[in-house]
XYZ file of C-alpha atoms in Angstrom:
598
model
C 105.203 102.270 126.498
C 102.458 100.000 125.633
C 101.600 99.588 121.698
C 104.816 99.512 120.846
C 106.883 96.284 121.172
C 109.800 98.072 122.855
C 112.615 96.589 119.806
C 114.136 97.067 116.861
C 116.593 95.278 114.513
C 119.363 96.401 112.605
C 120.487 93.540 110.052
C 123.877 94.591 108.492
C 123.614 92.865 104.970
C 127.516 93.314 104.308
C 128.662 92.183 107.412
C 125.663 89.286 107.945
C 125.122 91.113 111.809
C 122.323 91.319 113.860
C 121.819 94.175 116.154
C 118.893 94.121 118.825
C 118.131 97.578 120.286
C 115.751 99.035 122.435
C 113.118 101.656 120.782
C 113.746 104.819 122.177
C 111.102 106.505 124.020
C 111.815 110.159 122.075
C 111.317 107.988 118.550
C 107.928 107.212 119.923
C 106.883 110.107 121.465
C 108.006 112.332 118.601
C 107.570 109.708 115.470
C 104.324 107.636 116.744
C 105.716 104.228 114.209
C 106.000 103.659 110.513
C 106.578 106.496 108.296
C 107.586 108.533 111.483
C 110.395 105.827 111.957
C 111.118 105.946 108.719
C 111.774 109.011 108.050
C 113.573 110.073 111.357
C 115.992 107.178 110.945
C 116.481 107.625 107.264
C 117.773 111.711 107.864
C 119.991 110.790 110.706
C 121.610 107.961 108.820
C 121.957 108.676 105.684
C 124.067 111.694 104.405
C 123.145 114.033 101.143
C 124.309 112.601 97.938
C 123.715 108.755 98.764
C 122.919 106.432 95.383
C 120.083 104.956 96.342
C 121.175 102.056 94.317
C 124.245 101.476 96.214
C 125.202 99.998 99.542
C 125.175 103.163 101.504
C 121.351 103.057 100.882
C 119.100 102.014 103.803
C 115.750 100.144 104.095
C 113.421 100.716 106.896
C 110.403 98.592 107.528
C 108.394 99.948 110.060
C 104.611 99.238 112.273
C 103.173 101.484 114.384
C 101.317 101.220 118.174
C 97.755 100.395 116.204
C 99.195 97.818 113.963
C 97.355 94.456 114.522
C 95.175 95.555 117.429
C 91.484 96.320 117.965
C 91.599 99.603 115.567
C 90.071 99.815 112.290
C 91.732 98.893 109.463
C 95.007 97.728 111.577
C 96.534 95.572 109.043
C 99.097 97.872 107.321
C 103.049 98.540 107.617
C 105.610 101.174 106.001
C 108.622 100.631 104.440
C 111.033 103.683 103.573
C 113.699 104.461 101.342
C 115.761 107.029 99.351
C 113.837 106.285 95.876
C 116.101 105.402 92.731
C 113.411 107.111 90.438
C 113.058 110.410 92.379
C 115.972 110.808 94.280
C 113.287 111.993 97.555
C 112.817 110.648 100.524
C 109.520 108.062 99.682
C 108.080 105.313 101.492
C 105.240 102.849 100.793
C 102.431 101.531 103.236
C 101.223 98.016 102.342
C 98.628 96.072 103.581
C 97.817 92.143 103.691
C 98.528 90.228 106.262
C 102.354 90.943 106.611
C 102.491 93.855 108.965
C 100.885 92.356 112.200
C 103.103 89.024 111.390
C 106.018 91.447 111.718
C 104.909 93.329 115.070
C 104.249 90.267 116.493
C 107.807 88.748 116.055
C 108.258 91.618 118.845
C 109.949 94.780 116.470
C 108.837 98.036 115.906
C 111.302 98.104 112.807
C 113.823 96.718 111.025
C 116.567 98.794 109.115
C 118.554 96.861 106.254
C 121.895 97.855 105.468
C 124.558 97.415 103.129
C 124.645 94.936 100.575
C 124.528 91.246 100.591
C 127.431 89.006 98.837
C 125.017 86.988 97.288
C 121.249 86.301 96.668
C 119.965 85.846 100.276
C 116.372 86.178 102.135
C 115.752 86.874 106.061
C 113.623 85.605 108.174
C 112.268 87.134 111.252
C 110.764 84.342 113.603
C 110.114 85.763 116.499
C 113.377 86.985 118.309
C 114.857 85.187 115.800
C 116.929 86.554 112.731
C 118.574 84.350 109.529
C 119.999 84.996 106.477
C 119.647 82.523 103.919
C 121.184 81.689 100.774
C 118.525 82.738 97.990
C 120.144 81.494 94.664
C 117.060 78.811 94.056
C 114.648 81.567 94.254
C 116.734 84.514 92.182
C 114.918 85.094 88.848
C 111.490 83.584 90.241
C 108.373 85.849 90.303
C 106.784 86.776 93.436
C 103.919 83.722 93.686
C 106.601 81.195 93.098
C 108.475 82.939 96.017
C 105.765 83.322 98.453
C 104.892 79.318 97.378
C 108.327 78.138 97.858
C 109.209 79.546 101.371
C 105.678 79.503 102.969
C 106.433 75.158 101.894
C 109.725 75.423 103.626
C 109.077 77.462 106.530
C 105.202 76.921 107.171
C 101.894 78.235 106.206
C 101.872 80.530 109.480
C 105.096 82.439 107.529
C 104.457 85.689 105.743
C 106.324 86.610 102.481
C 107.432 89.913 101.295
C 108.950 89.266 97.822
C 110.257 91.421 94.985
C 110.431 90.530 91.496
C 112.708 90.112 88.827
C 111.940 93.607 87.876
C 113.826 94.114 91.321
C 116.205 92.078 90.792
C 116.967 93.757 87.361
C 116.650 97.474 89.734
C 114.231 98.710 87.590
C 113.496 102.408 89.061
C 109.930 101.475 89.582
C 109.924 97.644 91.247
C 107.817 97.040 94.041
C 108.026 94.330 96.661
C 104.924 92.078 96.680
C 103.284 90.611 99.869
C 100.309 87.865 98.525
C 98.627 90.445 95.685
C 99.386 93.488 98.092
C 102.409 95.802 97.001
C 104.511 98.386 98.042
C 104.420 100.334 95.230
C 106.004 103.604 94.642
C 108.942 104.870 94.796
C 111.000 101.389 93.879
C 111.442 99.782 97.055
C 112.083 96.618 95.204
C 114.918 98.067 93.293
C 116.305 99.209 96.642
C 115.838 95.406 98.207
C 117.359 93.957 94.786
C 120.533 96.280 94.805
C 121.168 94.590 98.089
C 120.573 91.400 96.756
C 117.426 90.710 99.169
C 114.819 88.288 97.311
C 112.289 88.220 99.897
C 111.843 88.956 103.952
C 110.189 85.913 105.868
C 108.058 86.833 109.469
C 106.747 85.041 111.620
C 105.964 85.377 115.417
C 103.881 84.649 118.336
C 104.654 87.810 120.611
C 101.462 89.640 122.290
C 100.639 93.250 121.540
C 99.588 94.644 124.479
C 97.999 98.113 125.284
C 97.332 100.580 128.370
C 93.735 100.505 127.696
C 92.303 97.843 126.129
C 88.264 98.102 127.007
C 88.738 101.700 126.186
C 90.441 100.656 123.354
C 87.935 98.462 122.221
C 84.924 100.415 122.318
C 86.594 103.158 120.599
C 87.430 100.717 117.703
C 83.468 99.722 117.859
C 82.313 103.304 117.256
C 84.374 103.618 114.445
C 83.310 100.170 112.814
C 79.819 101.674 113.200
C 81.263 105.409 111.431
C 82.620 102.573 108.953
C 78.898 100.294 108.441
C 77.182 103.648 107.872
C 79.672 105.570 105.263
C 78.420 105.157 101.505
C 81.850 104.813 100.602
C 83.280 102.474 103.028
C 80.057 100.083 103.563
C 78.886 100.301 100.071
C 81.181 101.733 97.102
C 84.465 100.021 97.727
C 83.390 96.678 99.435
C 80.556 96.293 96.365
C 82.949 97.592 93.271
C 85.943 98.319 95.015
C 88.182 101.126 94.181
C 87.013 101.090 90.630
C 84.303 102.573 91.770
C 85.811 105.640 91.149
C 86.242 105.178 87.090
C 83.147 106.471 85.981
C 82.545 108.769 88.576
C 86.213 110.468 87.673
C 85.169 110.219 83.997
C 81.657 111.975 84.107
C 83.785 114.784 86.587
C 86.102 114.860 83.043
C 89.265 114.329 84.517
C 90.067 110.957 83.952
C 93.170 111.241 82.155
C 93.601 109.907 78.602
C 96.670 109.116 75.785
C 99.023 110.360 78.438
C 97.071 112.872 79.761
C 96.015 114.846 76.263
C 92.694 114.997 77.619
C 90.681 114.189 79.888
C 87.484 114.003 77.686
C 84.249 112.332 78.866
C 84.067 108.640 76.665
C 81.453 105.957 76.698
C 84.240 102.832 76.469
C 84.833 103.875 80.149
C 82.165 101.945 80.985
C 83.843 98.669 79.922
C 86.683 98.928 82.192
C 84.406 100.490 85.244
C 83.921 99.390 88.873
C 80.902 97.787 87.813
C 82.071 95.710 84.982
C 85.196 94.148 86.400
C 82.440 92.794 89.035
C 79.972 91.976 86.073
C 83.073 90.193 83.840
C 85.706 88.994 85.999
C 84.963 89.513 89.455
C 85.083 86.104 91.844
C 84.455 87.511 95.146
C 85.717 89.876 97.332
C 88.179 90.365 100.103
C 90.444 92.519 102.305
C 93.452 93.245 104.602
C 94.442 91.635 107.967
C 91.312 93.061 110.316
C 89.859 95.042 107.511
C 86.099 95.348 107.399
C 85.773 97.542 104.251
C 87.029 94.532 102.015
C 87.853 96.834 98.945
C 90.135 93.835 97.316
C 88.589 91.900 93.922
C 89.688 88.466 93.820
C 89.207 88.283 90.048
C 90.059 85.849 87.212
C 90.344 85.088 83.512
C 90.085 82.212 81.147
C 93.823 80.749 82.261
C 94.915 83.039 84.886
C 93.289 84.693 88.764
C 94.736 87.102 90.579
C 93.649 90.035 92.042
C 92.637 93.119 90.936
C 92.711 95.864 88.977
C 92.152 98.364 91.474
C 91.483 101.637 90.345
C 95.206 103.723 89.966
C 95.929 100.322 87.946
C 92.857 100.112 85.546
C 93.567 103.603 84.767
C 97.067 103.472 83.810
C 97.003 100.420 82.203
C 93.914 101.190 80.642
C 92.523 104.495 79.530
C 95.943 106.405 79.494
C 97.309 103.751 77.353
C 94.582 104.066 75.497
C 93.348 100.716 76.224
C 89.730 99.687 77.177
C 90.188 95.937 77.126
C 89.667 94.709 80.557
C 90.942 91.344 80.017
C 94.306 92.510 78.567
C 94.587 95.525 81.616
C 93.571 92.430 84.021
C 96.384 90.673 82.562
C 98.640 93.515 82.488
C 97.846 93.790 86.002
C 98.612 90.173 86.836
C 102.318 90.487 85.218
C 103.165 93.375 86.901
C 102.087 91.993 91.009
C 104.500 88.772 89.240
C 107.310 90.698 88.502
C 107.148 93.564 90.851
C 106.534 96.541 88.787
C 104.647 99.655 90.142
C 101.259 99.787 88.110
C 101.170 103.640 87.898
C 105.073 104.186 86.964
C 104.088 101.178 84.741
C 101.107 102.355 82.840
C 102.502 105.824 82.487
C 105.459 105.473 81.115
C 104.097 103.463 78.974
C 101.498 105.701 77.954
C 104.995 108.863 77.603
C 106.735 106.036 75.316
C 103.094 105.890 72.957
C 102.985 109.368 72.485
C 106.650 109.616 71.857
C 106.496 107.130 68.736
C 103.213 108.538 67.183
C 104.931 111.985 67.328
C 107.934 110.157 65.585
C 110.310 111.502 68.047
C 111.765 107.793 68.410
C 112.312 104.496 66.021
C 109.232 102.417 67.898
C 105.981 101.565 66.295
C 104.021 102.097 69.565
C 100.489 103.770 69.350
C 97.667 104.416 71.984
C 95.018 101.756 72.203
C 97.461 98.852 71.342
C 96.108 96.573 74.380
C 98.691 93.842 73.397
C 101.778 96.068 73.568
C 100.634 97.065 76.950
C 101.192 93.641 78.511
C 104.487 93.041 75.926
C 105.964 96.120 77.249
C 105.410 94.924 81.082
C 107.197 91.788 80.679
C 110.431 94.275 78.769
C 110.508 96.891 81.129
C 110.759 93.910 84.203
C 113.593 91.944 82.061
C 114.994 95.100 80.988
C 115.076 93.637 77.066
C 114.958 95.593 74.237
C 113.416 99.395 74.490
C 112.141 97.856 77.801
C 115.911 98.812 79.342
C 114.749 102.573 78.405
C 111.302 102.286 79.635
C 112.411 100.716 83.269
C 114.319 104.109 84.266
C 110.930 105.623 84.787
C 108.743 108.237 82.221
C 111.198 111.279 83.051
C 114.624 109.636 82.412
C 112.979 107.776 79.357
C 111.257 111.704 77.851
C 114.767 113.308 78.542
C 117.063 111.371 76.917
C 115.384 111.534 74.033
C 115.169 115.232 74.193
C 110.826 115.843 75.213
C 111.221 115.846 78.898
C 107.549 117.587 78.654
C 106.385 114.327 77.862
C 106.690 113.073 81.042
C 103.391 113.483 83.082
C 105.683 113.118 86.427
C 106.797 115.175 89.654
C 109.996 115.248 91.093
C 110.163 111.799 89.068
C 107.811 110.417 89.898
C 104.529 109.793 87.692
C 100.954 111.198 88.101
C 98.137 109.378 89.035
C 94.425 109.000 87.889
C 93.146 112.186 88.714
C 93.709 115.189 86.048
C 94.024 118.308 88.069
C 92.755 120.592 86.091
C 89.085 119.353 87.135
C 90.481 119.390 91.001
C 92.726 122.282 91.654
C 93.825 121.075 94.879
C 94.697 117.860 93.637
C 97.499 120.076 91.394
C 98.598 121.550 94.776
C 98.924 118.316 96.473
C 100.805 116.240 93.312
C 103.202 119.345 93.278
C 103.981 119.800 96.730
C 104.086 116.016 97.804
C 107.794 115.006 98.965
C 107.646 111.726 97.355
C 106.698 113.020 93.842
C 103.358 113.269 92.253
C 101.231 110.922 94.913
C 97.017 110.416 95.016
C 97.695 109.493 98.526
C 99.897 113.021 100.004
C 96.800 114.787 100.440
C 94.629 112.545 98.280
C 91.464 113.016 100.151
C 91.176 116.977 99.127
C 89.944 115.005 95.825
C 87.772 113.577 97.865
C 85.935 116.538 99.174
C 86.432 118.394 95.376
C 85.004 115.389 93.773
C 82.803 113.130 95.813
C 81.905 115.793 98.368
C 83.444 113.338 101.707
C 83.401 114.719 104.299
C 82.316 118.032 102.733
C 81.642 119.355 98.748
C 84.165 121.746 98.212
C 84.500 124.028 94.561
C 87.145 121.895 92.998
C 87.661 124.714 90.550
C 88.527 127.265 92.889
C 91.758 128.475 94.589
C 91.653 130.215 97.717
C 91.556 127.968 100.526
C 92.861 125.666 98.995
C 96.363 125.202 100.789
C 95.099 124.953 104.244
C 92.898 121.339 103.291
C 95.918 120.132 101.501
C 98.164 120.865 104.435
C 95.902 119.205 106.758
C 95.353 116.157 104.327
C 98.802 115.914 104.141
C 99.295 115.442 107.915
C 96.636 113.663 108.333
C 97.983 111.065 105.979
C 101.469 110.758 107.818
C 99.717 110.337 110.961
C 97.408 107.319 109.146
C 100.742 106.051 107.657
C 102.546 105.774 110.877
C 100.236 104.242 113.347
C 99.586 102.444 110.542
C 95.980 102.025 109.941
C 94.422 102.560 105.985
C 93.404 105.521 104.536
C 90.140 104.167 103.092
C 88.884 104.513 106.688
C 89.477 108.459 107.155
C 86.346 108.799 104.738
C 84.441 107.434 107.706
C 86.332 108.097 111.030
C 86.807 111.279 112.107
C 90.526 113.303 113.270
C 89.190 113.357 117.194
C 88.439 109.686 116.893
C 91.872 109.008 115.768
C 93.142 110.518 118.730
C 90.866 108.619 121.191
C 92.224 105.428 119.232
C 95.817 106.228 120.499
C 95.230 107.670 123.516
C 93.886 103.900 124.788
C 96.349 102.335 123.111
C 99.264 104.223 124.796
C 97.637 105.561 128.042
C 98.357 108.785 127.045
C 96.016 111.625 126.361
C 96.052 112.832 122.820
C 94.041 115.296 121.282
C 93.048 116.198 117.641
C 95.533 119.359 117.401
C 98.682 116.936 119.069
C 98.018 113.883 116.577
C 98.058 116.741 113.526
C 100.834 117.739 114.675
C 102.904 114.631 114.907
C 101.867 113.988 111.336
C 103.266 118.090 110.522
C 106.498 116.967 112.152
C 106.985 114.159 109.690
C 105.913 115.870 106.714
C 108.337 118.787 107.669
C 111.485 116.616 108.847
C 110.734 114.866 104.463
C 110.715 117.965 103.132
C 114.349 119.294 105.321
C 115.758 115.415 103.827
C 114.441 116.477 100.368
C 116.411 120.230 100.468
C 119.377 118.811 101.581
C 119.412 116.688 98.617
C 118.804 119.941 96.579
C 115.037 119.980 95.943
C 113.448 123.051 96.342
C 110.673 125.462 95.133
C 111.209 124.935 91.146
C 110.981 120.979 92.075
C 107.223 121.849 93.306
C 105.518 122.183 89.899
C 103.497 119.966 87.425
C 104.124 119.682 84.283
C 103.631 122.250 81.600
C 100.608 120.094 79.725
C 98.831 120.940 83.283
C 99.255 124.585 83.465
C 99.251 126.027 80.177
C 96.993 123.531 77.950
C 93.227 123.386 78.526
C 91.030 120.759 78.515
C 89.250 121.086 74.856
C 85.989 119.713 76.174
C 83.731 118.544 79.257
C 83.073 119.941 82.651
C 86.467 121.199 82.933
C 86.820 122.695 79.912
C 89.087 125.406 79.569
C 91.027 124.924 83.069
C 94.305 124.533 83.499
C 95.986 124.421 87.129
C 96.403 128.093 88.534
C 99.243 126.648 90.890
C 101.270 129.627 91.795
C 99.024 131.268 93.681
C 97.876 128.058 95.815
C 101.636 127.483 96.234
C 102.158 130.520 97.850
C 99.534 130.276 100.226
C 100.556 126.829 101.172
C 104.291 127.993 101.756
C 102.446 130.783 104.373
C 100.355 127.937 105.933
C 103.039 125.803 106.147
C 105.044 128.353 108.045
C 108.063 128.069 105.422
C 109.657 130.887 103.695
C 109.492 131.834 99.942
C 112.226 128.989 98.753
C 109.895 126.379 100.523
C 112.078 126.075 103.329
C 110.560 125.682 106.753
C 111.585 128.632 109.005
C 113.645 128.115 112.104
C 110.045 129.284 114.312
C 108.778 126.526 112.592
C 111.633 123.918 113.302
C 111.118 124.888 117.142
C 107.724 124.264 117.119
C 108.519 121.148 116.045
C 110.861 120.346 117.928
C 113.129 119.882 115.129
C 115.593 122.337 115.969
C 118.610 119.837 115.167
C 117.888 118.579 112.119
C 117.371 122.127 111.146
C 120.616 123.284 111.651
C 121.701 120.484 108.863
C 120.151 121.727 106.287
């Protein structure tokens, strides 16, 4: 089928093979690209109880059939894993400018496998696959990387880099393309366990669909959807994702000191939206194709980067206590350089602060100490000193030293910038995402509870509740697999989306069909996640979110009623009371065989 490029690699890291295969037809028609692949080749491969740290562990880097084409927002690719800091299924979607580099060598995806001898990095030029000795670039951070191989193998090559911090498998590395990351989860740890610094693409192939005028015009009626959004031709491309700091904060649920509250302060202001672009800001720009153009190229007195966006000015910033937008900028900047997650970062972080001003460890940490913030990035990417502790991630760090409730994570991993007990949903979706605690699995119900897109919704309320997340939930796998941006679901509608693919593949698709591609993908995560023993206990929050109140503000008083939204999500979801999807449910699916191994 058109849209797809009809290949796939397998690069066997041990071995130093190369294995060209056709892309199945079923993988396509079942899986659409991206996370789909992903996570259909990572729960036929790999069996319950692998280290994700280890050899067995797989890779998969993945586009989908509206990657680099006339779509909106086309410039985006997935990469899955089994996560050393959850032990979950996870994947990341990235944008820049790597993905449609990749497609364009003439792969749908590449799985890496095993575990190289030594430091090596691949390239991917064209039909054309190399493994290279990486010893000169082990220890470098990610600019020097992407500087060094885009001298040796052209400006035209793309770069996806970890850091050191994924080199040292800290549970929470990313891998870096340009100032664009795949962030959660610890991919990078994954790539530096294999000993793979960086993966070099580069290609010339032509992407070529069943409809392209059809195709196109689509793509222009969303651009227009796009132009006349608030959000997406105004908010984001004028302030860019910080936009969302002080409209969080006057909701009161911008989380503080670890979550403690989630009071409404005036020194919000100096980390908003509006003053990064006032302070620091030196233009703006975006992803391969992207016309929303979220991305701050910013700088300060001796460094530029880009950045904060707003996950990153929050954790780095008010839930450390900090309101110093240089030092969070800064912050920021170290972690893209060594390839450190900037929520996992920030957060646990923010879990070691509160652990050393209750005295429950030796460290003289305390919340607002901006300078500590950026010392403890460079430790927790070196692994030096209590930095060794902090680099397992907030819930290994709070358990060994006996306060596991100090850990403001799910399933592992840690919560984002939105406090839940403002947004009810938002609880629903942190707790029930497969990955862990996630602003992205079902991020938009915030959306609609907060900002009112595409409808206002009562964000304190309950009922009802299940069936947006569950439908924000597929939504999003659907978005992650063809792979096209999120941002642009504020502004193109579900039926849209399904005209999209249909010209791209020549296939007629309609709303309730694409939703139900991105159902089977969320289902066949959640069958990988109970074979690995997760199940209903692992879909909570922690206790600070459903038994303290917030002392003051608009949400004062509320804590997350969960239980009873987590019930009538299980119903929706057609799974039975352990969170297990029913066997009815596997055959609507058509997942009646990877059922039967769970």
């Amino acid at each position: 089928m058109k849209a797809w490029m009809g290949k796939n690699l397998t690069i066997d890291l041990s071995e130093k093979k190369v294995e060209v295969e056709q892309t199945r037809d079923d993988m396509s028609s079942r899986f659409l690209g991206g996370r789909g692949f992903g996570t259909k080749i990572l729960f036929d491969a790999l069996g319950p109880g692998v280290d994700p740290l280890s050899p067995g562990n797989m890779v998969v880097i993945a586009v989908g059939p509206l990657t680099g084409g006339p779509a909106p927002t086309p410039g985006r690719f997935s990469a899955s894993t089994k996560s050393p800091l959850t032990g979950t299924i996870t994947d990341s979607n990235c944008g820049g400018d790597w993905g449609p580099a990749f497609k364009r060598t003439g792969h749908d995806y590449a799985v890496l496998e095993g575990k190289s001898s030594e430091p090596t990095y691949l390239t991917i030029f064209d039909g054309e696959v190399e493994l290279h000795d990486a010893k000169d670039l082990w220890g470098k951070k990610t600019s020097e990387v992407t500087e060094t191989l885009q001298d040796r193998h052209g400006d035209k090559a793309k770069v996806l880099t970890i850091g050191p911090a994924g080199e040292n498998e800290v549970r929470f590395a990313t891998a870096m393309t340009g100032h664009s990351a795949l962030g959660r989860g610890g991919l990078g740890a994954v790539l530096g366990s294999k000993n793979v610094k960086a993966v070099v693409v580069k290609g010339g192939e032509k992407i070529d669909y069943e409809d392209k005028d059809r195709l196109k015009f689509v793509n222009k009626e969303a651009s227009r959807n796009i132009n006349q959004s608030p959000i997406t031709s105004r908010a984001y491309p004028q302030f860019g994702t910080a936009v969302l700091m002080n409209v969080i904060n006057e909701a009161g649920m911008l989380p503080k000191n670890n979550y403690r509250n989630s009071e409404i302060l005036d020194e919000v202001d100096e980390v908003s939206g509006e003053a990064i672009s006032e302070k620091i800001l030196d233009g703006q720009t975006g992803c391969w194709g992207c016309m929303i153009r979220c991305k701050r190229d910013t700088s300060l007195d001796d460094l530029s980067g880009e950045g904060p966006e707003y996950e990153t000015d929050w954790a780095l910033g008010p839930n450390c206590g900090n309101y110093d937008l240089k030092n969070i900028t800064r912050a920021n900047y170290l972690c893209n350089e060594y390839g450190l997650d900037t929520i996992s970062a920030g957060s646990t972080i923010a879990s070691s602060m509160e652990m050393s001003e209750r005295g429950l460890v030796d460290w003289d940490l305390s919340f607002g100490d901006s300078k500590e913030v950026t010392n403890l990035v460079k430790k927790i990417a070196t692994r030096s000193g209590i930095g060794d502790d902090l680099a397992e991630g907030s819930a290994r760090l709070a358990e060994e030293y006996g306060h596991p409730e100090l850990s403001m994570s799910v399933k592992g991993q840690e919560l984002p910038a939105y406090d839940p007990r403002g947004a009810q949903g938002q609880g629903l979706c942190y707790a029930t995402s497969n990955r862990g605690a996630c602003h992205l699995r079902g991020g938009f119900l915030v959306g609609a509870e907060i900002l009112g897109a595409p409808e206002m919704i009562n964000r304190f309320g309950h009922t009802g509740k299940a069936s947006l997340a569950v439908e924000e939930q597929d939504v999003g796998a659907v978005y992650d697999s063809l792979t096209i941006c999120r941002f642009s679901h504020y502004a193109v509608p579900n039926p849209m989306v399904a005209r999209l693919l249909s010209a791209a593949i020549g296939e007629e698709v309609d709303t309730e069909k694409l939703i139900r591609y991105g159902e089977r993908i969320h289902n066949l995560e959640r069958l990988f996640n109970l074979r690995e023993g997760f199940g209903r206990e692992d879909d909570t929050l922690p206790d600070r979110l459903l038994s303290e109140p917030l002392q003051s503000g608009p949400a004062e008083g509320k804590v997350v009623k969960l239980e009873p939204m987590l019930e009538e999500y299980y119903e929706t979801r057609g799974w039975d009371e352990a969170g297990k999807p029913t066997e009815k449910k596997a055959k609507e699916l058509v997942l009646e065989e990877e059922y039967e191994q769970v």
